[in-house]
Coordinates of C-alpha atoms and ligand atoms in Angstrom, one line a residue:
M276 CA 100.1 84.9 124.2
S277 CA 102.9 83.8 126.5
S278 CA 104.7 86.5 128.5
T279 CA 107.8 85.9 126.4
N280 CA 105.9 86.6 123.3
R281 CA 104.3 89.6 124.8
A282 CA 107.7 91.0 125.5
L283 CA 109.0 90.2 122.0
V284 CA 106.1 91.7 120.0
P285 CA 105.8 95.5 120.0
P286 CA 102.3 96.8 120.9
S287 CA 102.0 98.4 117.5
V288 CA 102.2 94.9 115.9
A289 CA 100.3 93.0 118.6
S290 CA 97.3 95.3 118.1
L291 CA 97.1 94.6 114.3
S292 CA 94.7 92.2 112.8
P293 CA 96.2 89.9 110.1
Y294 CA 95.1 90.7 106.5
V295 CA 92.2 88.6 105.5
A296 CA 92.4 87.7 101.8
G297 CA 89.2 87.2 99.9
R298 CA 87.9 83.7 99.8
S299 CA 89.4 81.5 97.1
M300 CA 87.2 79.9 94.4
E301 CA 88.4 76.4 95.4
E302 CA 87.4 76.9 99.0
V303 CA 84.0 78.3 98.1
A304 CA 83.3 75.5 95.6
R305 CA 84.1 73.0 98.4
T306 CA 82.2 74.7 101.1
Y307 CA 79.0 75.1 99.1
N308 CA 79.4 72.1 96.9
L309 CA 79.4 74.2 93.7
R310 CA 80.7 73.4 90.2
H311 CA 80.8 77.0 89.0
V312 CA 82.4 79.7 91.1
I313 CA 83.6 83.2 90.0
K314 CA 85.6 85.7 91.9
L315 CA 84.8 89.4 91.5
A316 CA 86.5 90.5 94.7
S317 CA 90.1 91.6 94.1
N318 CA 90.0 94.0 91.1
E319 CA 92.1 91.7 89.0
N320 CA 92.2 91.7 85.2
P321 CA 89.6 89.0 84.1
L322 CA 91.5 88.6 80.8
G323 CA 94.5 87.1 82.5
P324 CA 98.1 88.3 82.3
S325 CA 99.6 90.3 79.5
P326 CA 100.8 87.8 76.9
F327 CA 104.0 89.8 76.3
A328 CA 104.7 89.7 80.0
V329 CA 104.3 86.0 80.1
A330 CA 106.6 85.6 77.1
R331 CA 109.3 87.8 78.7
M332 CA 109.0 85.8 81.9
R333 CA 109.5 82.5 80.0
D334 CA 112.7 84.0 78.4
A335 CA 113.9 84.9 81.9
L336 CA 113.5 81.4 83.3
D337 CA 117.0 80.3 82.1
H338 CA 118.6 83.2 84.0
L339 CA 117.1 82.6 87.4
H340 CA 120.4 81.5 88.9
L341 CA 121.6 85.2 88.7
Y342 CA 120.6 87.9 91.2
P343 CA 118.3 90.5 89.7
T344 CA 119.5 94.1 88.9
G345 CA 116.1 95.7 88.2
L346 CA 117.8 98.4 86.1
D347 CA 116.3 97.4 82.8
L348 CA 112.7 97.9 83.9
R349 CA 113.6 101.2 85.6
S350 CA 115.1 102.5 82.3
K351 CA 112.1 101.3 80.3
L352 CA 109.8 103.1 82.7
A353 CA 111.9 106.3 82.6
E354 CA 111.7 106.2 78.8
R355 CA 108.0 105.5 78.6
F356 CA 107.0 108.2 81.1
G357 CA 109.5 110.8 80.0
T358 CA 111.7 111.0 83.1
K359 CA 115.2 109.9 84.3
V360 CA 116.1 106.5 85.8
E361 CA 117.1 108.4 89.0
N362 CA 113.4 109.3 89.3
V363 CA 112.1 105.8 89.1
I364 CA 111.8 103.0 91.7
T365 CA 110.4 99.5 91.3
G366 CA 109.3 97.1 94.0
S367 CA 107.3 94.0 94.9
G368 CA 104.0 95.5 94.0
S369 CA 103.1 99.0 94.8
E370 CA 102.6 97.8 98.3
G371 CA 106.2 96.7 98.4
I372 CA 107.2 100.3 97.6
M373 CA 104.8 101.7 100.2
A374 CA 106.5 99.5 102.8
N375 CA 109.8 100.9 101.7
I376 CA 108.4 104.5 102.0
V377 CA 107.2 103.8 105.5
R378 CA 110.6 102.4 106.5
T379 CA 112.5 105.2 104.8
F380 CA 110.6 108.3 105.8
L381 CA 108.5 107.7 108.9
C382 CA 110.0 108.1 112.4
D383 CA 108.3 107.5 115.7
D384 CA 106.6 110.9 116.3
D385 CA 105.5 111.3 112.7
E386 CA 101.9 111.1 111.7
A387 CA 100.3 109.7 108.6
L388 CA 97.1 111.3 107.3
T389 CA 94.5 109.9 104.9
S390 CA 90.8 109.4 104.2
E391 CA 88.4 106.9 105.7
G392 CA 87.1 104.5 103.1
T393 CA 90.4 104.0 101.2
F394 CA 92.8 101.2 100.5
I395 CA 93.9 99.7 103.8
G396 CA 97.4 98.5 102.8
F397 CA 99.0 101.8 103.7
E398 CA 97.2 101.9 107.1
V399 CA 98.5 98.4 108.0
L400 CA 102.1 99.4 107.1
A401 CA 102.0 102.7 109.0
R402 CA 100.4 101.2 112.1
G403 CA 102.7 98.2 112.0
R404 CA 105.6 100.7 112.2
G405 CA 103.9 102.3 115.3
I406 CA 103.1 105.5 113.4
S407 CA 100.0 107.4 114.4
Y408 CA 97.5 107.3 111.7
R409 CA 94.7 109.8 111.3
T410 CA 91.8 109.9 108.9
V411 CA 89.1 112.3 107.8
P412 CA 85.7 111.1 106.7
L413 CA 84.7 110.7 103.0
R414 CA 82.5 113.4 101.6
G415 CA 78.7 112.7 101.5
D416 CA 79.1 111.9 97.8
W417 CA 81.7 109.2 98.7
H418 CA 84.6 111.2 97.2
L419 CA 87.9 111.9 99.1
D420 CA 87.5 115.2 101.0
L421 CA 90.7 117.1 100.0
T422 CA 89.5 120.2 101.8
A423 CA 89.1 118.4 105.1
L424 CA 92.5 116.6 104.5
A425 CA 94.2 120.0 104.0
A426 CA 92.6 121.3 107.2
A427 CA 93.7 118.3 109.2
I428 CA 97.5 118.7 108.5
T429 CA 99.4 119.3 111.8
D430 CA 103.0 119.9 112.6
R431 CA 103.5 116.2 113.0
T432 CA 102.0 115.2 109.7
K433 CA 104.7 113.6 107.5
I434 CA 102.8 111.7 104.9
I435 CA 99.5 112.1 103.2
Y436 CA 98.2 109.1 101.3
L437 CA 95.7 109.6 98.5
A438 CA 94.5 106.8 96.2
N439 CA 93.3 108.2 92.9
P440 CA 91.1 106.5 91.6
N441 CA 90.2 105.5 95.2
N442 CA 89.6 101.9 96.2
P443 CA 86.8 100.9 97.1
T444 CA 84.7 103.9 95.9
G445 CA 86.2 104.1 92.3
T446 CA 85.9 107.9 92.5
I447 CA 88.6 110.3 91.4
F448 CA 89.5 113.8 92.6
S449 CA 89.9 116.4 89.8
K450 CA 92.9 118.6 88.8
Q451 CA 91.1 121.6 90.3
D452 CA 90.6 119.7 93.6
F453 CA 94.2 118.7 93.7
D454 CA 95.6 122.1 92.8
A455 CA 93.5 123.7 95.6
F456 CA 94.6 121.1 98.1
Y457 CA 98.3 121.3 97.2
K458 CA 98.4 125.0 98.1
H459 CA 97.8 124.0 101.7
V460 CA 100.4 121.3 102.0
P461 CA 103.7 122.3 103.5
E462 CA 106.8 121.2 101.5
R463 CA 107.9 119.0 104.4
V464 CA 104.9 116.8 104.0
L465 CA 105.2 114.0 101.5
I466 CA 102.1 113.2 99.3
I467 CA 101.8 109.6 98.1
L468 CA 99.6 109.6 95.0
D469 CA 98.6 105.9 94.7
E470 CA 97.6 105.4 91.1
A471 CA 97.1 101.7 91.0
Y472 CA 94.1 102.2 88.7
F473 CA 95.7 105.0 86.6
E474 CA 95.3 103.4 83.2
Y475 CA 91.5 103.2 83.7
A476 CA 91.2 106.9 84.6
K477 CA 93.9 108.5 82.5
D478 CA 91.6 109.5 79.6
N479 CA 89.2 111.4 81.8
A480 CA 90.0 115.1 81.2
R481 CA 89.4 115.8 84.9
Y482 CA 91.9 113.3 86.1
P483 CA 95.1 114.8 87.4
D484 CA 97.8 112.4 86.0
S485 CA 100.5 112.9 88.6
M486 CA 103.2 112.8 85.9
F487 CA 102.1 116.4 85.3
Y488 CA 102.5 117.2 89.0
R489 CA 106.2 116.4 89.6
Y490 CA 106.4 118.5 92.7
D491 CA 109.3 117.9 95.1
N492 CA 107.1 116.3 97.7
V493 CA 105.0 114.0 95.5
I494 CA 105.6 110.3 95.2
T495 CA 103.6 108.5 92.5
L496 CA 102.9 104.8 92.9
R497 CA 101.6 102.5 90.1
T498 CA 101.3 98.8 89.5
F499 CA 101.4 96.1 87.0
S500 CA 98.9 94.1 89.1
K501 CA 95.7 95.6 87.8
I502 CA 95.4 96.4 84.0
Y503 CA 98.4 94.2 83.1
G504 CA 97.0 91.2 85.0
L505 CA 100.2 90.6 86.9
A506 CA 99.0 90.6 90.5
G507 CA 100.6 87.2 91.2
V508 CA 104.1 88.4 90.2
R509 CA 104.3 91.4 92.5
I510 CA 105.6 94.2 90.4
G511 CA 105.0 97.9 90.9
Y512 CA 106.8 101.2 90.3
G513 CA 107.0 104.7 91.5
F514 CA 108.2 108.2 90.5
A515 CA 109.7 110.9 92.7
R516 CA 112.4 113.5 92.7
E517 CA 116.0 112.1 92.7
E518 CA 116.8 112.7 96.4
L519 CA 113.7 110.8 97.5
I520 CA 114.4 107.9 95.2
A521 CA 118.0 107.8 96.3
N522 CA 117.0 107.4 99.9
L523 CA 114.4 104.8 99.1
M524 CA 117.1 102.9 97.2
K525 CA 119.3 102.9 100.4
V526 CA 116.6 101.2 102.4
K527 CA 115.0 99.0 99.8
L528 CA 115.8 95.2 99.9
P529 CA 118.6 95.1 97.3
F530 CA 117.2 92.2 95.1
E531 CA 113.5 93.3 94.9
P532 CA 111.7 93.1 92.6
S533 CA 112.5 89.6 91.3
T534 CA 113.9 88.9 87.9
L535 CA 110.5 87.5 86.9
G536 CA 108.8 90.6 88.1
S537 CA 111.0 92.9 86.2
A538 CA 110.8 90.8 83.0
A539 CA 107.0 90.8 83.3
G540 CA 107.0 94.6 83.7
I541 CA 109.2 95.1 80.6
G542 CA 106.9 92.8 78.6
A543 CA 103.8 94.5 79.9
L544 CA 104.9 98.0 79.0
A545 CA 105.3 96.9 75.4
D546 CA 101.9 95.2 75.3
R547 CA 99.8 98.1 73.9
E548 CA 97.3 95.7 72.3
F549 CA 96.6 94.0 75.7
L550 CA 96.2 97.4 77.3
H551 CA 93.7 98.6 74.8
R552 CA 91.8 95.3 74.8
S553 CA 91.6 95.4 78.6
L554 CA 90.4 98.9 78.7
E555 CA 87.7 98.3 76.1
H556 CA 86.7 95.1 77.8
N557 CA 86.4 96.9 81.2
A558 CA 84.4 99.8 79.8
R559 CA 81.9 97.4 78.2
G560 CA 81.7 95.3 81.4
M561 CA 81.3 98.4 83.5
R562 CA 78.3 99.6 81.3
M563 CA 76.7 96.1 81.4
V564 CA 77.1 95.6 85.2
T565 CA 76.0 99.2 86.0
R566 CA 72.9 98.8 83.8
G567 CA 72.1 95.4 85.3
L568 CA 72.4 96.7 88.8
E569 CA 70.3 99.9 88.1
E570 CA 67.6 97.8 86.5
M571 CA 67.3 96.0 89.8
G572 CA 67.0 99.3 91.7
F573 CA 70.5 99.6 93.0
H574 CA 72.6 102.8 92.8
P575 CA 76.2 101.9 92.1
L576 CA 78.7 104.7 92.3
S577 CA 80.1 105.9 88.9
S578 CA 83.6 104.3 88.8
E579 CA 86.8 105.3 87.1
A580 CA 88.4 101.9 87.8
N581 CA 87.8 98.2 87.2
F582 CA 85.3 97.7 90.1
L583 CA 82.3 99.5 91.4
M584 CA 81.0 100.2 94.9
L585 CA 77.4 99.6 95.7
P586 CA 76.1 101.5 98.8
L587 CA 73.2 99.7 100.3
K588 CA 70.4 100.6 102.8
S589 CA 71.9 98.7 105.8
I590 CA 74.8 96.6 107.0
E591 CA 72.4 93.6 107.1
E592 CA 71.6 94.1 103.4
A593 CA 75.3 94.2 102.5
Q594 CA 76.0 91.0 104.6
H595 CA 73.0 89.3 103.2
L596 CA 73.9 90.0 99.5
T597 CA 77.6 89.0 100.1
Q598 CA 76.6 85.7 101.7
S599 CA 73.8 84.9 99.3
L600 CA 76.0 85.5 96.3
V601 CA 78.9 83.4 97.7
E602 CA 76.5 80.5 98.4
R603 CA 75.6 80.6 94.7
G604 CA 79.2 80.9 93.5
V605 CA 79.8 84.6 93.2
I606 CA 82.6 86.0 95.4
I607 CA 82.4 89.8 95.9
R608 CA 83.7 92.0 98.6
H609 CA 81.8 93.2 101.7
L610 CA 83.4 96.5 102.6
A611 CA 83.3 96.2 106.4
S612 CA 87.0 95.9 106.5
F613 CA 87.2 99.2 104.6
G614 CA 85.0 100.8 107.3
I615 CA 81.9 100.9 105.0
P616 CA 79.9 98.0 106.3
N617 CA 76.7 99.0 104.4
A618 CA 78.4 98.6 101.0
I619 CA 79.8 96.0 98.7
R620 CA 82.4 96.2 96.0
I621 CA 82.2 94.2 92.7
S622 CA 85.1 93.8 90.3
I623 CA 84.3 93.8 86.6
G624 CA 84.8 90.2 85.2
T625 CA 84.6 88.6 81.8
D626 CA 81.4 89.0 79.8
D627 CA 80.2 85.6 81.1
E628 CA 81.1 86.4 84.7
N629 CA 79.3 89.7 84.5
A630 CA 76.2 88.0 83.1
F631 CA 76.4 85.3 85.8
L632 CA 76.7 88.0 88.5
I633 CA 73.6 89.8 87.3
E634 CA 71.6 86.6 86.9
T635 CA 72.6 85.4 90.3
L636 CA 71.8 88.7 92.0
K637 CA 68.3 88.5 90.4
Q638 CA 67.8 85.1 91.9
V639 CA 68.9 86.3 95.3
L640 CA 66.4 89.2 95.2
V641 CA 63.6 86.9 94.1
S642 CA 64.4 84.4 97.0
V643 CA 64.1 87.1 99.7
Ligands
LIG129 C1 94.6 101.6 95.7 C2 95.5 100.4 95.7 N1 96.8 100.5 95.8 C3 97.6 99.5 95.8 C4 97.2 98.2 95.7 C5 98.2 97.1 95.7 O1 98.7 96.9 94.5 P1 100.0 95.9 94.3 O2 99.5 94.6 93.9 O3 100.8 96.7 93.3 O4 100.8 95.9 95.6 C6 95.8 98.0 95.5 C7 95.3 96.6 95.3 O5 94.2 96.3 95.4 C8 95.0 99.1 95.5 O6 93.6 98.9 95.3

């Protein structure tokens, strides 16, 4: 880097590594000269986008010369989840809202606290802002350790980030875990409950749906990227008390999310059939992939989301499986970048993709 650039770029940004997206199917097909490639690496909905969302976006195309207002989607969300518009925010994906939260609430001496082995989007945002970022280890059973997190709160802690279900483990913490944890969190500390995979977990009686925990210092984040199959449109939403939302609205980029994003969200919310079909499909795929992996002697974690984590005996085994699978046309995620280098994560695909994954893995094991 030239000395001019060094002076321009703050150390907090210079020390970051750029986000490395998963490999694309086209690139893998070209590199390994393959005709059939599947991607089970980014927890997307294998059934595609919600058809209602697509129809709404089509309708919106003729109005793209107008700046978006975003209000319609906020009202629909308020209606659907039994709250007021003033308690709702939308953004360019839930990560867009996270970025807004970091800009709005975190100042130089504040500290963010979370777990190891969790979604790294929040870490990148906090570190990029120069905020000190502390983690506690996962529990031995790969669950978030809420007891350790409560004990790690200091006077400087401003935000605690909790993904539930957690990515990449697929585990949840229970209502009891959260109640016990919440007692130790001072009111001045904001808790982000990232519920990107909420729809997959909501019917589990142990799951603490955060809409029943509307405490003053809780911000819920959700997304249309996962179950509604709209990752490419970048549309997410959040709930919090009015004062927090009002301050987020001051800092938010005025015209995010886009007209297409809001239209997609409105369509998706009405698409009950797609939601149910996607849930059923995922449950079936999860059973099939879990059984297939267990029959080969693996021990996948029980997952409440649309992916599962597979802890392995060594880093080498995780690297070997990731590489051998990609060479045969199956892209999965090695979890080194999540700080769990001896594990891989597999998203649930279509029935055919799941079957191809299991078959290919069998071939890999035979070829060792
Ligand atoms: C836990 C978690 N939160 C947030 C996101 C990002 O979602 P969005 O597409 O809404 O920004 C992801 C995506 O993988 C995730 O796993």
